[in-house]
Coordinates of C-alpha atoms in Angstrom, one line a residue:
T1 CA -0.2 -0.1 -0.2
K2 CA 1.6 3.7 -0.6
T3 CA 2.1 5.9 1.7
K4 CA 1.2 9.5 1.5
T5 CA 4.9 10.6 1.3
E6 CA 5.3 7.6 -1.8
A7 CA 1.6 9.2 -3.5
I8 CA 3.5 12.7 -3.5
E9 CA 5.3 13.5 -7.3
V10 CA 8.5 15.6 -6.9
V11 CA 10.6 16.7 -9.5
A12 CA 13.4 19.1 -9.9
T13 CA 14.2 21.5 -13.0
K14 CA 16.2 24.3 -14.0
V15 CA 14.8 27.3 -15.1
D16 CA 14.8 26.7 -19.3
G17 CA 13.1 23.5 -18.4
T18 CA 15.8 20.9 -18.2
M19 CA 14.9 18.5 -15.6
V20 CA 17.2 18.0 -12.7
Y21 CA 15.5 15.4 -10.5
A22 CA 12.1 13.3 -10.4
N23 CA 11.3 10.8 -7.7
G24 CA 10.0 7.1 -8.2
Q25 CA 6.1 8.8 -8.1
F26 CA 6.9 11.1 -11.1
R27 CA 9.3 8.4 -12.8
L28 CA 6.1 5.7 -12.9
H29 CA 3.6 8.7 -14.0
H30 CA 5.1 9.7 -16.8
G31 CA 7.3 5.9 -18.0
L32 CA 10.2 7.0 -17.0
E33 CA 12.7 4.2 -15.7
K34 CA 13.5 4.2 -12.4
D35 CA 17.9 5.0 -12.3
S36 CA 17.7 6.4 -15.9
D37 CA 19.3 9.8 -16.8
I38 CA 16.9 12.6 -17.1
S39 CA 19.4 15.7 -17.3
T40 CA 18.6 15.7 -21.2
L41 CA 15.5 15.4 -20.7
N42 CA 13.4 18.8 -20.6
I43 CA 10.2 19.2 -18.9
Q44 CA 8.0 20.8 -21.6
D45 CA 8.6 17.9 -23.5
L46 CA 6.0 15.9 -20.9
K47 CA 2.5 16.5 -21.2
P48 CA 0.4 17.8 -20.3
Y49 CA 3.4 20.4 -18.6
P50 CA 4.0 23.2 -20.6
Q51 CA 4.4 22.5 -24.3
T52 CA 5.1 26.3 -25.1
A53 CA 8.2 28.9 -24.2
E54 CA 5.9 30.8 -23.2
H55 CA 3.7 29.3 -21.0
W56 CA 6.4 28.3 -19.3
N57 CA 8.3 31.6 -18.3
Y58 CA 4.9 32.1 -17.1
I59 CA 4.6 29.6 -14.8
L60 CA 8.2 30.8 -13.4
G61 CA 6.8 33.8 -13.3
E62 CA 4.1 33.4 -11.3
V63 CA 6.2 31.7 -8.4
K64 CA 9.2 34.4 -8.7
K65 CA 5.8 36.6 -8.0
G66 CA 5.0 34.7 -5.1
G67 CA 8.1 35.7 -3.5
G68 CA 9.9 32.0 -4.5
H69 CA 6.6 29.9 -4.1
G70 CA 3.5 29.3 -6.1
H71 CA 0.5 27.2 -6.4
F72 CA -0.5 24.5 -9.6
F73 CA -3.4 22.8 -10.2
L74 CA -3.1 20.4 -13.4
T75 CA -6.1 18.5 -15.0
E76 CA -4.9 15.1 -16.8
P77 CA -1.5 15.4 -16.0
I78 CA -0.5 11.8 -17.1
P79 CA -0.8 10.7 -20.4
G80 CA -2.9 7.2 -20.9
S81 CA -4.4 7.8 -17.2
P82 CA -7.8 8.8 -17.9
E83 CA -8.6 8.2 -14.2
V84 CA -6.4 10.5 -13.1
L85 CA -8.6 13.7 -13.6
A86 CA -5.5 16.0 -11.7
F87 CA -2.8 17.0 -9.5
E88 CA -2.3 20.2 -7.5
G89 CA 0.6 20.8 -5.6
N90 CA 3.2 23.6 -4.4
A91 CA 6.3 25.1 -6.3
Y92 CA 9.9 26.8 -4.9
V93 CA 12.4 28.0 -6.4
E94 CA 15.8 28.0 -4.6
N95 CA 19.4 28.0 -6.0
N96 CA 21.9 25.5 -6.1
T97 CA 25.4 25.1 -5.6
M98 CA 26.1 26.7 -8.6
G99 CA 23.7 29.6 -8.2
E100 CA 21.6 28.6 -10.8
E101 CA 18.1 28.7 -10.2
V102 CA 16.1 25.2 -9.3
Y103 CA 12.4 24.9 -9.0
W104 CA 11.6 22.2 -7.3
A105 CA 7.4 21.0 -7.2
F106 CA 5.5 18.5 -4.6
G107 CA 2.5 17.0 -6.4
H108 CA -0.4 14.9 -5.4
D109 CA -3.1 13.6 -7.2
V110 CA -6.8 15.0 -5.9
S111 CA -8.9 12.8 -8.5
E112 CA -11.5 11.9 -5.1
R113 CA -11.6 15.4 -4.1
V114 CA -12.4 16.7 -7.9
R115 CA -14.9 13.2 -8.8
N116 CA -16.5 14.7 -5.3
E117 CA -17.0 18.2 -6.5
Q118 CA -18.1 17.1 -9.6
N119 CA -20.8 15.1 -8.1
I120 CA -21.5 17.6 -5.8
R121 CA -22.6 20.3 -8.5
R122 CA -24.0 17.5 -10.2
Y123 CA -26.4 17.3 -7.3
N124 CA -26.5 20.8 -6.6
Q125 CA -28.0 21.2 -10.5
V126 CA -31.1 18.5 -9.7
L127 CA -31.6 20.1 -6.8
D128 CA -31.9 23.2 -8.8
K129 CA -33.9 22.8 -10.8
V130 CA -36.4 20.1 -8.4
L131 CA -36.5 23.4 -6.2
E132 CA -37.1 25.8 -9.3
N133 CA -40.2 23.9 -10.0
L134 CA -41.8 22.9 -6.7
P135 CA -44.6 25.3 -6.2
V136 CA -43.7 26.1 -2.8
G137 CA -41.4 29.4 -1.9
I138 CA -38.0 28.7 -0.8
V139 CA -35.7 31.7 1.2
V140 CA -32.5 30.8 2.8
K141 CA -30.1 33.2 4.6
D142 CA -27.6 32.9 6.5
V143 CA -27.8 33.5 10.2
D144 CA -24.4 34.8 11.2
H145 CA -24.3 37.2 7.9
G146 CA -26.5 39.9 9.1
F147 CA -29.4 37.1 7.6
K148 CA -28.2 37.8 3.9
F149 CA -29.8 35.9 1.3
I150 CA -28.2 33.3 -0.4
Y151 CA -30.7 31.2 -2.1
R152 CA -34.3 31.8 -3.2
N153 CA -36.1 29.6 -6.0
K154 CA -38.0 31.0 -8.4
E155 CA -41.5 30.3 -6.8
S156 CA -41.1 32.8 -4.0
F157 CA -44.2 34.7 -3.6
N158 CA -42.3 37.9 -2.2
R159 CA -42.9 39.6 -4.7
D160 CA -40.6 42.5 -4.2
V161 CA -37.8 40.7 -4.2
P162 CA -36.4 39.7 -8.1
F163 CA -34.6 35.5 -7.0
L164 CA -32.3 36.5 -9.4
D165 CA -31.0 39.6 -7.9
A166 CA -31.1 38.6 -4.0
V167 CA -28.4 36.5 -2.8
G168 CA -25.6 38.4 -0.9
R169 CA -28.6 41.3 0.1
D170 CA -30.8 41.4 3.0
D171 CA -34.4 42.5 3.1
F172 CA -33.1 46.4 4.1
D173 CA -32.7 46.3 0.3
F174 CA -36.0 45.6 -1.1
H175 CA -38.8 46.5 1.6
P176 CA -39.9 50.0 3.2
Y177 CA -37.9 50.1 6.9
E178 CA -40.7 48.8 8.8
I179 CA -41.3 45.8 6.4
A180 CA -37.8 45.1 6.8
L181 CA -37.6 45.5 10.6
Q182 CA -40.6 43.9 11.4
K183 CA -38.8 40.5 9.1
R184 CA -35.4 41.3 10.7
Q185 CA -37.5 40.7 14.5
Q186 CA -38.8 37.7 13.3
D187 CA -35.4 36.4 11.9
E188 CA -33.6 37.2 15.0
K189 CA -37.0 35.2 17.1
V190 CA -36.3 32.0 15.2
A191 CA -33.1 32.3 15.1
T192 CA -32.1 32.6 18.5
T193 CA -34.9 30.7 20.3
G194 CA -34.8 27.9 17.7
Q195 CA -38.2 27.6 17.7
E196 CA -40.3 27.2 14.3
M197 CA -42.8 29.8 13.4
Y198 CA -46.2 29.6 11.6
W199 CA -49.2 31.0 10.2
V200 CA -51.1 32.0 7.5
V201 CA -51.3 35.1 6.2
E202 CA -53.7 36.8 3.5
E203 CA -51.3 39.3 0.7
L204 CA -52.2 40.2 -3.4
D205 CA -50.2 39.0 -6.1
G206 CA -48.7 41.2 -8.4
H207 CA -52.3 41.3 -10.1
G208 CA -53.7 43.1 -7.3
N209 CA -55.4 39.6 -6.6
V210 CA -56.1 38.2 -3.3
I211 CA -53.7 35.3 -1.8
Y212 CA -52.9 33.3 1.0
L213 CA -50.2 31.9 2.5
D214 CA -48.8 29.1 4.8
K215 CA -45.6 30.5 6.1
R216 CA -42.8 28.8 7.8
K217 CA -39.7 29.7 9.1
M218 CA -37.6 28.2 11.3
C219 CA -33.6 27.8 12.2
I220 CA -30.9 24.9 10.9
K221 CA -27.9 24.2 12.8
D222 CA -24.8 22.5 12.0
E223 CA -21.8 22.2 13.3
N224 CA -19.8 22.0 10.3
F225 CA -21.1 25.0 8.6
N226 CA -22.8 28.8 10.0
P227 CA -26.3 29.2 11.1
L228 CA -29.1 29.6 8.3
L229 CA -33.1 30.5 8.1
L230 CA -34.7 28.6 5.9
S231 CA -38.6 30.1 4.9
I232 CA -40.7 27.9 3.2
E233 CA -44.1 29.3 1.7
W234 CA -47.3 27.5 -0.1
D235 CA -50.0 29.0 -2.2
I236 CA -52.7 28.0 -0.1
T237 CA -55.2 30.1 -1.6
E238 CA -57.8 27.5 -3.5
I239 CA -57.9 25.1 -0.2
E240 CA -58.7 28.9 1.7
K241 CA -61.6 29.7 -0.6
M242 CA -62.7 26.1 -0.6
K243 CA -62.5 26.5 2.7
R244 CA -64.0 30.1 3.1
T245 CA -67.2 28.1 0.8
L246 CA -68.2 25.8 3.1
A247 CA -67.7 27.6 5.9
I248 CA -70.5 30.1 4.1
A249 CA -72.9 27.0 3.2
K250 CA -72.7 26.0 6.4
E251 CA -73.4 29.3 8.2
K252 CA -76.7 28.9 5.5
A253 CA -77.7 25.2 6.1
E254 CA -77.7 26.3 10.1
T255 CA -79.6 29.2 9.4
S256 CA -82.3 27.8 7.4
D257 CA -82.4 25.0 10.3
K258 CA -83.2 27.4 12.6
L259 CA -86.4 28.9 10.3
K260 CA -87.7 25.5 9.7
S261 CA -87.3 25.4 13.6
A262 CA -88.8 28.3 13.9
F263 CA -91.9 27.8 12.1

C-alpha cells in the first residue's frame, strides 16, 4: 500500500525546463525508468506540462511573483491514465551550489476530491431544478452574516424581491424600513430561540388578486456551517377559498335549520 509520502510527485528543473530530479512516483506516472538519466530531458516535453516557452515562462513568473512560491493545478496530468483527473501542488525556487535557479514542484493526486466536487455540482444542479419547479416559495438566509439571502427559488411569492438579484443582500435592500424590520425581528427570534414560526397570511399577488400563504420559518444549525434561516411558503389560496365557501354554506344551512325550527 502506498503511503502519503510515496504518493507525492517531486520534480526539479532548471529555468529552461531541463530536468534535474524526479522521484519514483513522478517517473512511474510519466513512463520514465527508475534509474534513467533525465538530465537530457525537458519538462516541456512531458504532457501536460507547458508546451511552449511562453507558457513555461509564465509559470516561472508566477513563482517569482509569489516570492519564490507558487501553486499549481494540472488537469489530466498523466497521458493514458484518464482515471487520474488532476494533480495539485506547490512549486518553489532556490539556488543550487552553482548559483543556478532550480524550481521544485511537489504535487499529489486530487482526483477523488475533483470527483466529489463534480458529483456535488451535479447533485446541486438537479436539486436547483427541483426547487425551481416546486410550487413552493423557498428562501435561505445566512444567520451569521446579517441574514443575507443565499438562496431564493423562482416560486418565492415575495414579489418585491427578484430572486436573481437577492443573493448577498437582505430585506432592507428591498422593503420599506418598517416591513424589513418586522421580517428581521422574526428572523432573529427564530434564530435565537430555535423555535419554528408558523402562520397564514392574506396578501395580494402581482395582479392585485387576494392570495393566502401558509408561511413557516425555522433555523437549521450544524457544527460544520453557519446557522441558516429557512423560510417556506405555500400558496393555499384555493384551499382557503374552499374553506370559506364551505363555512358560508354551513352558516346558511344552520340559518335555514333555525328558520325551519322557528316555524
